[in-house]
């Protein structure tokens, strides 16, 4: 698609705001080219010398008049519209674990309105491909297929409210896709993740599971990680040796980090 803006008069050094309205009707990515064509108000052309030094990229961004001057200048902006599904799950999936323990929990994500790619190819396997350049708990590429459907690729990651929370939870939370299914009639993709939570101290932090389809569309699912107080390590008894006399007991502490 091409989007043209015409009939706007600009003063020198004036800023131009271009409103873009995006109202998607399907969960797929839309692409447009927004073209701004600028010409002089008095109708005169910009002079220039046509030479070999004028590269091809510049030639594509100007319109040349018959007399050899530059009649107009083009600015071309690609715009990608990615629809985001309404957040249907208002209550987050709660992953609760006692500090210094480990818990595994299955989380189900339903992706509604999935539109297959036009150039997708039929496959007979059902597999997940992991991007080895990034940690597995941050993102993976997933192929959702069955014997009657086409290949669909999804990208998922856990998004945290701040970098501080991310630094705390990134090493404590692991997420892996274990099951996937695609209902071609309802166009609902079901992804089931195995979430591992191994907190080292009490905490309560929120996160969001972001799933994006390569054909367009974003789905968000809220999550809440709660770590409760750990168990008491030991009970230390100090026996008094007499009134107004000190009693001393020793015990060892082992650091979990360097």
Coordinates of C-alpha atoms in Angstrom, one line a residue:
X1 CA 0.0 0.0 0.0
X2 CA 1.1 3.6 -0.6
X3 CA -0.1 6.5 1.6
X4 CA 0.3 10.0 0.1
X5 CA 0.1 13.2 2.0
X6 CA -0.8 16.2 -0.2
X7 CA -1.9 19.8 0.0
X8 CA 0.0 20.7 3.2
X9 CA 1.9 24.0 3.2
X10 CA 5.0 24.1 5.3
X11 CA 6.9 27.2 6.5
X12 CA 10.7 27.1 6.9
X13 CA 11.8 24.8 9.7
X14 CA 8.3 23.9 10.5
X15 CA 7.6 20.4 11.8
X16 CA 5.1 18.0 10.1
X17 CA 3.0 15.6 12.1
X18 CA 1.4 12.8 10.0
X19 CA -1.4 10.9 11.8
X20 CA -1.6 7.2 11.0
X21 CA -4.7 5.2 12.0
X22 CA -4.4 1.4 12.2
X23 CA -7.6 -0.7 12.6
X24 CA -6.7 -4.3 11.8
X25 CA -9.4 -6.9 11.2
X26 CA -7.1 -10.0 11.3
X27 CA -4.1 -11.0 13.3
X28 CA -1.5 -10.5 10.6
X29 CA 1.1 -7.8 9.8
X30 CA 0.2 -5.0 7.5
X31 CA 2.8 -3.0 5.5
X32 CA 2.5 0.4 3.9
X33 CA 4.8 3.0 2.4
X34 CA 4.1 6.5 3.4
X35 CA 5.4 8.9 0.8
X36 CA 5.9 12.6 1.4
X37 CA 6.3 14.6 -1.8
X38 CA 7.7 18.2 -1.4
X39 CA 7.6 20.8 -4.1
X40 CA 8.3 24.6 -4.0
X41 CA 5.2 26.7 -3.5
X42 CA 6.2 29.1 -6.4
X43 CA 6.5 26.2 -8.8
X44 CA 10.2 26.7 -9.4
X45 CA 12.6 23.8 -9.5
X46 CA 15.8 23.1 -7.6
X47 CA 18.8 23.3 -9.9
X48 CA 21.2 20.4 -10.0
X49 CA 23.9 19.0 -12.3
X50 CA 23.1 15.6 -13.8
X51 CA 26.3 13.7 -13.4
X52 CA 27.5 10.2 -12.7
X53 CA 28.1 11.3 -9.1
X54 CA 24.4 11.4 -8.6
X55 CA 23.8 7.9 -7.1
X56 CA 20.8 5.7 -7.9
X57 CA 19.4 6.0 -4.4
X58 CA 19.1 9.8 -4.8
X59 CA 17.5 9.4 -8.2
X60 CA 14.8 7.4 -6.7
X61 CA 14.0 10.1 -4.1
X62 CA 13.6 13.0 -6.5
X63 CA 11.4 13.9 -9.4
X64 CA 13.2 15.6 -12.3
X65 CA 11.4 18.1 -14.5
X66 CA 11.8 18.3 -18.3
X67 CA 14.2 21.3 -18.0
X68 CA 16.5 19.2 -15.9
X69 CA 15.8 20.7 -12.5
X70 CA 14.5 18.9 -9.5
X71 CA 10.7 19.3 -9.4
X72 CA 10.1 17.5 -6.1
X73 CA 11.8 15.6 -3.3
X74 CA 10.4 12.3 -1.9
X75 CA 10.6 11.0 1.7
X76 CA 9.6 7.3 1.9
X77 CA 8.8 5.8 5.3
X78 CA 7.9 2.1 5.6
X79 CA 5.2 1.5 8.2
X80 CA 4.5 -2.0 9.7
X81 CA 1.2 -2.5 11.5
X82 CA 1.3 -5.4 14.0
X83 CA -2.0 -6.1 15.7
X84 CA -2.1 -7.0 19.4
X85 CA -4.8 -9.2 20.8
X86 CA -7.0 -8.0 23.6
X87 CA -5.8 -9.4 26.9
X88 CA -8.4 -12.0 27.7
X89 CA -6.8 -13.4 30.8
X90 CA -7.1 -10.6 33.5
X91 CA -6.0 -12.9 36.4
X92 CA -2.3 -13.8 36.0
X93 CA -0.9 -17.3 36.2
X94 CA 0.6 -17.5 39.7
X95 CA 3.8 -19.4 40.2
X96 CA 4.4 -19.8 43.9
X97 CA 7.4 -21.4 45.5
X98 CA 9.2 -21.4 48.9
X99 CA 12.5 -19.7 48.8
X100 CA 15.5 -22.1 48.2
X101 CA 13.1 -24.6 46.8
X102 CA 12.2 -25.5 43.2
X103 CA 8.8 -25.8 41.5
X104 CA 7.6 -26.7 38.0
X105 CA 4.3 -25.5 36.6
X106 CA 2.5 -25.8 33.3
X107 CA 1.2 -22.6 31.7
X108 CA -1.3 -22.6 28.8
X109 CA -1.4 -19.8 26.2
X110 CA -4.3 -19.7 23.8
X111 CA -3.6 -17.7 20.6
X112 CA -6.9 -16.7 18.9
X113 CA -7.3 -15.5 15.3
X114 CA -4.0 -16.9 13.9
X115 CA -3.7 -16.3 10.2
X116 CA -1.3 -18.7 8.3
X117 CA 1.3 -17.2 5.9
X118 CA 0.4 -17.3 2.2
X119 CA 3.8 -18.8 1.4
X120 CA 3.7 -21.4 4.2
X121 CA 4.7 -25.0 3.2
X122 CA 3.2 -28.3 4.3
X123 CA 5.3 -30.2 6.8
X124 CA 5.0 -33.6 8.5
X125 CA 7.1 -33.0 11.6
X126 CA 6.3 -31.3 14.9
X127 CA 9.4 -29.7 16.4
X128 CA 10.8 -26.6 18.1
X129 CA 13.9 -24.8 16.9
X130 CA 15.9 -22.9 19.5
X131 CA 17.9 -19.8 18.7
X132 CA 21.3 -20.8 20.2
X133 CA 22.6 -17.2 20.2
X134 CA 20.2 -16.2 23.0
X135 CA 19.3 -17.8 26.4
X136 CA 16.5 -20.4 26.1
X137 CA 14.4 -18.7 28.7
X138 CA 14.3 -15.5 26.7
X139 CA 13.2 -16.5 23.2
X140 CA 12.8 -19.5 20.9
X141 CA 11.3 -20.0 17.5
X142 CA 8.5 -22.6 17.5
X143 CA 7.0 -24.4 14.6
X144 CA 3.4 -25.3 15.3
X145 CA 2.3 -28.0 12.9
X146 CA 0.2 -31.1 12.5
X147 CA -0.6 -33.5 9.6
X148 CA -3.1 -31.2 8.0
X149 CA -1.8 -27.7 8.7
X150 CA 1.0 -25.5 7.5
X151 CA 4.1 -24.4 9.3
X152 CA 3.6 -21.5 11.7
X153 CA 6.5 -19.8 13.5
X154 CA 6.2 -18.1 16.9
X155 CA 8.6 -16.1 19.0
X156 CA 8.1 -15.9 22.8
X157 CA 9.8 -14.2 25.7
X158 CA 9.2 -13.2 29.3
X159 CA 9.0 -9.4 29.7
X160 CA 9.6 -7.8 33.1
X161 CA 8.5 -4.4 34.5
X162 CA 12.0 -3.1 34.9
X163 CA 15.6 -4.1 34.3
X164 CA 16.1 -4.5 38.0
X165 CA 13.3 -7.1 38.2
X166 CA 14.7 -8.7 35.0
X167 CA 18.1 -9.1 36.6
X168 CA 16.6 -10.7 39.7
X169 CA 14.3 -13.2 37.9
X170 CA 16.2 -14.0 34.7
X171 CA 18.4 -16.6 36.4
X172 CA 15.6 -17.9 38.6
X173 CA 13.0 -18.6 35.9
X174 CA 13.1 -21.1 33.1
X175 CA 10.5 -21.5 30.4
X176 CA 10.3 -24.2 27.7
X177 CA 7.6 -25.1 25.2
X178 CA 6.5 -28.7 25.7
X179 CA 3.2 -29.0 23.8
X180 CA 1.6 -27.2 20.9
X181 CA -1.6 -27.7 18.9
X182 CA -3.4 -25.9 16.1
X183 CA -7.2 -26.1 15.6
X184 CA -7.6 -25.1 11.9
X185 CA -11.3 -24.6 12.2
X186 CA -11.3 -22.1 15.1
X187 CA -7.8 -20.8 14.2
X188 CA -6.7 -21.2 17.9
X189 CA -3.2 -22.2 18.6
X190 CA -2.5 -23.7 22.0
X191 CA 1.0 -23.5 23.5
X192 CA 1.8 -25.2 26.8
X193 CA 4.9 -24.1 28.6
X194 CA 6.8 -25.8 31.4
X195 CA 7.8 -23.0 33.8
X196 CA 10.6 -23.7 36.4
X197 CA 10.9 -21.3 39.3
X198 CA 13.8 -21.6 41.8
X199 CA 13.9 -18.5 44.0
X200 CA 16.8 -17.9 46.4
X201 CA 14.9 -15.3 48.6
X202 CA 11.4 -14.1 49.3
X203 CA 10.0 -11.9 46.5
X204 CA 6.8 -11.0 44.6
X205 CA 7.3 -9.9 41.0
X206 CA 5.1 -9.6 37.9
X207 CA 6.0 -10.6 34.4
X208 CA 4.3 -10.8 31.0
X209 CA 4.6 -13.7 28.5
X210 CA 4.8 -12.2 25.1
X211 CA 4.1 -14.4 22.0
X212 CA 4.5 -13.0 18.5
X213 CA 3.7 -14.7 15.3
X214 CA 6.0 -14.2 12.3
X215 CA 3.0 -13.5 10.1
X216 CA 1.9 -10.8 12.5
X217 CA 0.1 -10.6 15.7
X218 CA 1.1 -10.3 19.4
X219 CA -0.5 -12.0 22.4
X220 CA 0.2 -11.1 26.0
X221 CA -0.4 -13.2 29.1
X222 CA 0.2 -11.9 32.7
X223 CA 2.2 -13.9 35.2
X224 CA 3.0 -13.5 38.9
X225 CA 6.0 -15.0 40.6
X226 CA 5.8 -15.3 44.4
X227 CA 8.6 -16.7 46.7
X228 CA 7.6 -17.3 50.3
X229 CA 9.8 -17.4 53.4
X230 CA 12.3 -20.3 53.4
X231 CA 12.4 -23.0 56.0
X232 CA 14.5 -22.4 59.1
X233 CA 18.0 -23.8 58.6
X234 CA 18.7 -24.7 62.2
X235 CA 18.0 -23.8 65.8
X236 CA 20.9 -22.5 67.9
X237 CA 20.7 -23.2 71.6
X238 CA 23.0 -21.1 73.9
X239 CA 23.3 -22.4 77.5
X240 CA 24.2 -19.9 80.2
X241 CA 27.3 -20.7 82.3
X242 CA 26.2 -18.4 85.1
X243 CA 24.8 -15.0 86.0
X244 CA 26.6 -12.0 84.4
X245 CA 28.8 -14.3 82.4
X246 CA 29.0 -14.6 78.6
X247 CA 28.2 -17.8 76.7
X248 CA 29.6 -18.2 73.2
X249 CA 28.5 -20.7 70.5
X250 CA 29.9 -21.0 67.0
X251 CA 28.3 -22.0 63.7
X252 CA 29.3 -21.9 60.1
X253 CA 27.6 -20.0 57.2
X254 CA 28.1 -21.0 53.6
X255 CA 27.7 -18.4 50.9
X256 CA 25.6 -19.5 47.9
X257 CA 27.6 -17.1 45.6
X258 CA 31.2 -15.9 45.3

